[in-house]
CSV table of C-alpha atoms in Angstrom, one decimal:
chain,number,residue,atom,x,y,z
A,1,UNK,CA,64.4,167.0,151.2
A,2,UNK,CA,63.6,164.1,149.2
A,3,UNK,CA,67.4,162.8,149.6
A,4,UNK,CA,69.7,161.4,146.9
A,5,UNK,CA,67.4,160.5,143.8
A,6,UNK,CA,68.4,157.7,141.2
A,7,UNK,CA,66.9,156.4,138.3
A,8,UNK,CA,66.0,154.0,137.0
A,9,UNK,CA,65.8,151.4,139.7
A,10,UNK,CA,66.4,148.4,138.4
A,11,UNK,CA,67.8,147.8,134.3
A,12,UNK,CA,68.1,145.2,132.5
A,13,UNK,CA,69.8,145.4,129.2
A,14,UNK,CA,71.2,143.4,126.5
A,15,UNK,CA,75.1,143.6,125.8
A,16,UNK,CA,76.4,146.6,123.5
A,17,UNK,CA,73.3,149.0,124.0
A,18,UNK,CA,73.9,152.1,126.0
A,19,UNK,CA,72.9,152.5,129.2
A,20,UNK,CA,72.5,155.8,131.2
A,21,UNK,CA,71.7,156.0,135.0
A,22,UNK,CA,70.5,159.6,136.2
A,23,UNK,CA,71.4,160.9,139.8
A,24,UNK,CA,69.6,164.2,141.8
A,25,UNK,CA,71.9,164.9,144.4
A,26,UNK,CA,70.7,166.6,147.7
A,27,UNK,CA,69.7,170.3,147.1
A,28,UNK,CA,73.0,172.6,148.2
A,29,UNK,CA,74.9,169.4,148.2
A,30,UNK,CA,78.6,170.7,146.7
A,31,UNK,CA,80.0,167.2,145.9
A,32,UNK,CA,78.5,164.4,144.0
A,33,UNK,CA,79.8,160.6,144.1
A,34,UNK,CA,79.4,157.6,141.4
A,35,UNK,CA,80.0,154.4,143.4
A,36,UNK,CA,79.9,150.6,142.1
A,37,UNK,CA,79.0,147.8,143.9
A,38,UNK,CA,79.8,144.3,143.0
A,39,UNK,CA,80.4,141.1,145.0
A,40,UNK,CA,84.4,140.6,143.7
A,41,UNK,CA,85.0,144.2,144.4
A,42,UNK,CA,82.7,146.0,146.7
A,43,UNK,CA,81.9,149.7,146.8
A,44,UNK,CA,84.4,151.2,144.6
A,45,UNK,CA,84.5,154.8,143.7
A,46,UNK,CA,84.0,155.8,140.0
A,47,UNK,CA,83.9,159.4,139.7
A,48,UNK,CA,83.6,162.6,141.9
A,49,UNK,CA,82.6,166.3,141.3
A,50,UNK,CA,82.7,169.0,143.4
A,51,UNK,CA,80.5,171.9,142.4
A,52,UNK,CA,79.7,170.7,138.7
A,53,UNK,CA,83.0,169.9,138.0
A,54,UNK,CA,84.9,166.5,137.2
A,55,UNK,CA,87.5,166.2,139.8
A,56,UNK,CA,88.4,163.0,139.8
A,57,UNK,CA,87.5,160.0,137.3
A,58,UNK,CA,90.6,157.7,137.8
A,59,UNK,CA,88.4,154.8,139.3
A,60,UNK,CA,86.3,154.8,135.9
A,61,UNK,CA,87.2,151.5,134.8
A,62,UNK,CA,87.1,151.9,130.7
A,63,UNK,CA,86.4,154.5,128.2
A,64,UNK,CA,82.9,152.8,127.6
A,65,UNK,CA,82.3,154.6,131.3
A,66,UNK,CA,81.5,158.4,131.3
A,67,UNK,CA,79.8,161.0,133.5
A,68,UNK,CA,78.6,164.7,133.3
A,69,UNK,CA,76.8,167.1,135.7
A,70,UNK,CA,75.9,169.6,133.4
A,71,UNK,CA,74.0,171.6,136.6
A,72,UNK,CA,73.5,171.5,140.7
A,73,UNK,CA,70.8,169.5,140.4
A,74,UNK,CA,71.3,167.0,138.1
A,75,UNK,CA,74.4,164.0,136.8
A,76,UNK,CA,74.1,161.1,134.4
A,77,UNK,CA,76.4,158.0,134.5
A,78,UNK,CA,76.6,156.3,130.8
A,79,UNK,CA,77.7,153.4,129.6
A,80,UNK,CA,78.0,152.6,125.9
A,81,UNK,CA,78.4,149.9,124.8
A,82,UNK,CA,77.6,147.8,127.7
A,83,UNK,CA,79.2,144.5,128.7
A,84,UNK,CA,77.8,141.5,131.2
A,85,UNK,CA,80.9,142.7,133.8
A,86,UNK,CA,79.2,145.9,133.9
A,87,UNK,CA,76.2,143.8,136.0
A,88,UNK,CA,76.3,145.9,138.9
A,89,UNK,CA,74.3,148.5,141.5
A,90,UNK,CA,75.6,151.7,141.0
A,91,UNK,CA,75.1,153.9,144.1
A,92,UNK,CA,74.7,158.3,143.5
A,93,UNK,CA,75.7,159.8,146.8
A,94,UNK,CA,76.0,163.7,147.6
A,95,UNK,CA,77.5,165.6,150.7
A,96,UNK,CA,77.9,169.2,151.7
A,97,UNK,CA,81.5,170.3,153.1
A,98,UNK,CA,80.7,173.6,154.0
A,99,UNK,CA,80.1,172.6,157.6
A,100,UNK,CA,84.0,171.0,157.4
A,101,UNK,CA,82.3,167.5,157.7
A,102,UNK,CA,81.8,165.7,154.3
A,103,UNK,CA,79.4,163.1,155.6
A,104,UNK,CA,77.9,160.9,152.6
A,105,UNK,CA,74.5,160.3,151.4
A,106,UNK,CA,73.3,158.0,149.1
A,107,UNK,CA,70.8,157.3,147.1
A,108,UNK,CA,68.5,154.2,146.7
A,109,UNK,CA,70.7,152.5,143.8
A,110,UNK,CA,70.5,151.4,140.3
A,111,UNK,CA,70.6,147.8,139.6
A,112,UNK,CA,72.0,147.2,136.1
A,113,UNK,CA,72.0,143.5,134.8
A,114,UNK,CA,73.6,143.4,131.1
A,115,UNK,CA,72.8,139.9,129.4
B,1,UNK,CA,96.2,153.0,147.9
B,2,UNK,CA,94.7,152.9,151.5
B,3,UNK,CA,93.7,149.3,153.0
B,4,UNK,CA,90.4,149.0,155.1
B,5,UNK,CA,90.1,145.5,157.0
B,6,UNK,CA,86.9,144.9,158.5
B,7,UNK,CA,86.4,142.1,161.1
B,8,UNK,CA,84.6,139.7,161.8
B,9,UNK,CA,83.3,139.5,157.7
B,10,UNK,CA,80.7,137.5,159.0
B,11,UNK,CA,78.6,137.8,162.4
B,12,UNK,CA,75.2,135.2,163.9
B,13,UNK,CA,73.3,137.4,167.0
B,14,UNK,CA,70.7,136.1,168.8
B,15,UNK,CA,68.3,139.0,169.2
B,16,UNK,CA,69.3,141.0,172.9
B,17,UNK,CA,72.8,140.0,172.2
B,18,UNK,CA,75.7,143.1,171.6
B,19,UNK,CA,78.7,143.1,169.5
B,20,UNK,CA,81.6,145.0,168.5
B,21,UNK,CA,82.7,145.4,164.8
B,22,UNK,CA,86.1,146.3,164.0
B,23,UNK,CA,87.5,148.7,161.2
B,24,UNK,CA,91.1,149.2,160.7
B,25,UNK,CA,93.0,151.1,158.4
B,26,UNK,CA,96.7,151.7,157.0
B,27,UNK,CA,97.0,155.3,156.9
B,28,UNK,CA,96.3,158.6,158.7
B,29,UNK,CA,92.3,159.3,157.6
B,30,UNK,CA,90.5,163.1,157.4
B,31,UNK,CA,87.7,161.2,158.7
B,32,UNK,CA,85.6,158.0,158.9
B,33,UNK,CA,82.4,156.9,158.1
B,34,UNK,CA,79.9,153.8,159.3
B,35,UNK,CA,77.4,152.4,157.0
B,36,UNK,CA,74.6,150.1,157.4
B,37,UNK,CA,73.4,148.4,154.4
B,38,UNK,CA,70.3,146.8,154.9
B,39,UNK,CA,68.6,143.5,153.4
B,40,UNK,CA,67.5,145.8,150.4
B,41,UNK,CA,70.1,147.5,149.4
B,42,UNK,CA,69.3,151.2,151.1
B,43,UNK,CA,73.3,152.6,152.5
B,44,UNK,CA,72.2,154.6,155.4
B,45,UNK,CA,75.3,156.9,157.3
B,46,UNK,CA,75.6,155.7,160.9
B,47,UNK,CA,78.2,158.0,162.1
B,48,UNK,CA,80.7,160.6,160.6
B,49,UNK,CA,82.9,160.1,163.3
B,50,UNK,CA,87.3,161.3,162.5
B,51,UNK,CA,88.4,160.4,166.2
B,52,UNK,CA,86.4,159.9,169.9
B,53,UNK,CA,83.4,158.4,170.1
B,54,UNK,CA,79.5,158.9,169.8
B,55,UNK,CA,76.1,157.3,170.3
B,56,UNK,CA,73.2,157.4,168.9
B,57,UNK,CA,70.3,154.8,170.1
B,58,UNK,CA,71.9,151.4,170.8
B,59,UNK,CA,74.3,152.0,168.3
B,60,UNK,CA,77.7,153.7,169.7
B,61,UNK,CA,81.5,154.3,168.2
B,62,UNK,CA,84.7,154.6,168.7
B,63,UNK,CA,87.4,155.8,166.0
B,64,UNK,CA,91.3,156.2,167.6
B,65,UNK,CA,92.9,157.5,164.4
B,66,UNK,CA,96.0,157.6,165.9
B,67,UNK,CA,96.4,153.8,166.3
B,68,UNK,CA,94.4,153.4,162.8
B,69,UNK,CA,91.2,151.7,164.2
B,70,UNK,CA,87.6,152.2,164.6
B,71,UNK,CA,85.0,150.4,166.5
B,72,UNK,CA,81.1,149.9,166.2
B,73,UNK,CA,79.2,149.0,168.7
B,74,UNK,CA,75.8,147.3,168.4
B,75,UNK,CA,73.8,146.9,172.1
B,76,UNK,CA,70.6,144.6,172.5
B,77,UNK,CA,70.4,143.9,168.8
B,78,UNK,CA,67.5,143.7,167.2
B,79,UNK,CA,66.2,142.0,163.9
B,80,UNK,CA,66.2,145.2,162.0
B,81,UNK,CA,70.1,145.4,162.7
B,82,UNK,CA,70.8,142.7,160.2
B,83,UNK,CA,72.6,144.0,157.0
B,84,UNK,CA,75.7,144.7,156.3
B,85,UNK,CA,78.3,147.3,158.4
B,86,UNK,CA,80.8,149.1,156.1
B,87,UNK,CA,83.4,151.4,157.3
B,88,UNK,CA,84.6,154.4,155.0
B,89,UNK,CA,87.7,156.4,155.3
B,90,UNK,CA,88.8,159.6,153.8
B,91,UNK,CA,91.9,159.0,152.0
B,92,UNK,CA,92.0,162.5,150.6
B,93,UNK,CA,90.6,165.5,148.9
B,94,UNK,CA,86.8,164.0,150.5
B,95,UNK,CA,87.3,160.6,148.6
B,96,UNK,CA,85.7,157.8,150.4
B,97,UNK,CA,87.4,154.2,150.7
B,98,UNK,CA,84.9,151.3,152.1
B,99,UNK,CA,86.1,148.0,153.7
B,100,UNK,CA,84.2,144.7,152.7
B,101,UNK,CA,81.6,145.2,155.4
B,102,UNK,CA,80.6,143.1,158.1
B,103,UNK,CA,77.7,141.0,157.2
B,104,UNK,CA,75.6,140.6,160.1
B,105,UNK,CA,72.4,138.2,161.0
B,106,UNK,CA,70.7,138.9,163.8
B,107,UNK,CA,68.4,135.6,164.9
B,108,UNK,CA,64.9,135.8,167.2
């Protein structure tokens, strides 16, 4: 397997345009993870699903923030409009829990700089 | 909401040397996690490891979940061990908390 896939790498924006960061999550992987990483506040969890399905999105930070996984295979992260303190990486990971274990992968990371 | 604390935040090796890295945490956990971030960015899953320990290479750990702590272990470092070490813990319903890492330089 090619792992967690995210896209694009690296964006750079300019404030109030809408950004959206795509995620491909390990085939058979049941849950999928939105993380952000900043210096102030380290990896904190955005949003969770668990077999398509929202399950948790209390660490989204505004209503600017939202997320969909409209299949298995595929989730988007979006942001609109964007602001300079959304200047982050933003980290897809996926894990399967069938084995009991939910043991994390991530993906490479988008690195979003809003000017 | 559950507290990681991850010590030392900052860590200087001289190549060959080993070093423990300490995680602890202020609840009961399903399970715990060790990270490595390295220089570019790529989070790479060291060990799933809820209680006892396990090894892999020259890395080893140590979780004892009823006194709330975890340990990593790093033997003969090498160069490519520089990055940072995070520590995760499931604080519920397979939600992952990370510490603030342990940022760690390893010298030749």
């Amino acid at each position: 397997d090619a792992g967690v896939i995210q896209s694009p790498r690296h964006e750079v924006t300019e404030m109030g345009q809408e950004v959206t960061l795509r995620c491909k999550p390990i085939s058979g992987h049941d849950y999928l993870f939105w993380y952000r990483q900043t210096m102030m506040r380290g990896l904190e969890l955005l949003i969770y699903f668990n077999n398509n399905v929202p399950i948790d999105d209390s660490g989204m930070p505004e209503d600017r923030f939202s997320a969909k996984m409209p299949n298995a295979s595929f989730s988007t992260l979006k942001i609109q409009p964007s602001e300079p303190r959304d200047s982050a990486v933003y980290f897809c990971a996926s894990s399967y829990t069938g084995t009991g274990a939910n043991v994390l992968t991530f993906g490479a990371g988008s690195r979003l700089t809003v000017l | 909401g559950i507290q990681v604390e991850q010590s030392p935040p900052d860590l200087i090796l001289q190549e060959g040397a080993n070093s423990t890295l300490r995680c602890n945490f202020s609840d009961s956990v399903n399970n715990l996690q060790w990270f490595h971030q390295n220089p570019w960015g790529q989070l790479i899953n060291l060990f799933y490891i809820p209680s006892g320990t396990k090894q892999n290479g020259r890395l080893s750990a140590t979780t004892v979940a009823t006194e709330r702590y975890s340990l990593l272990y790093i033997s003969s470092s090498q160069t490519t061990d520089s990055g940072v070490y995070f520590c995760a813990v499931d604080y519920g319903n397979n939600r992952l908390a990370f510490g603030k890492g342990n940022q760690v330089v390893v010298i030749p």
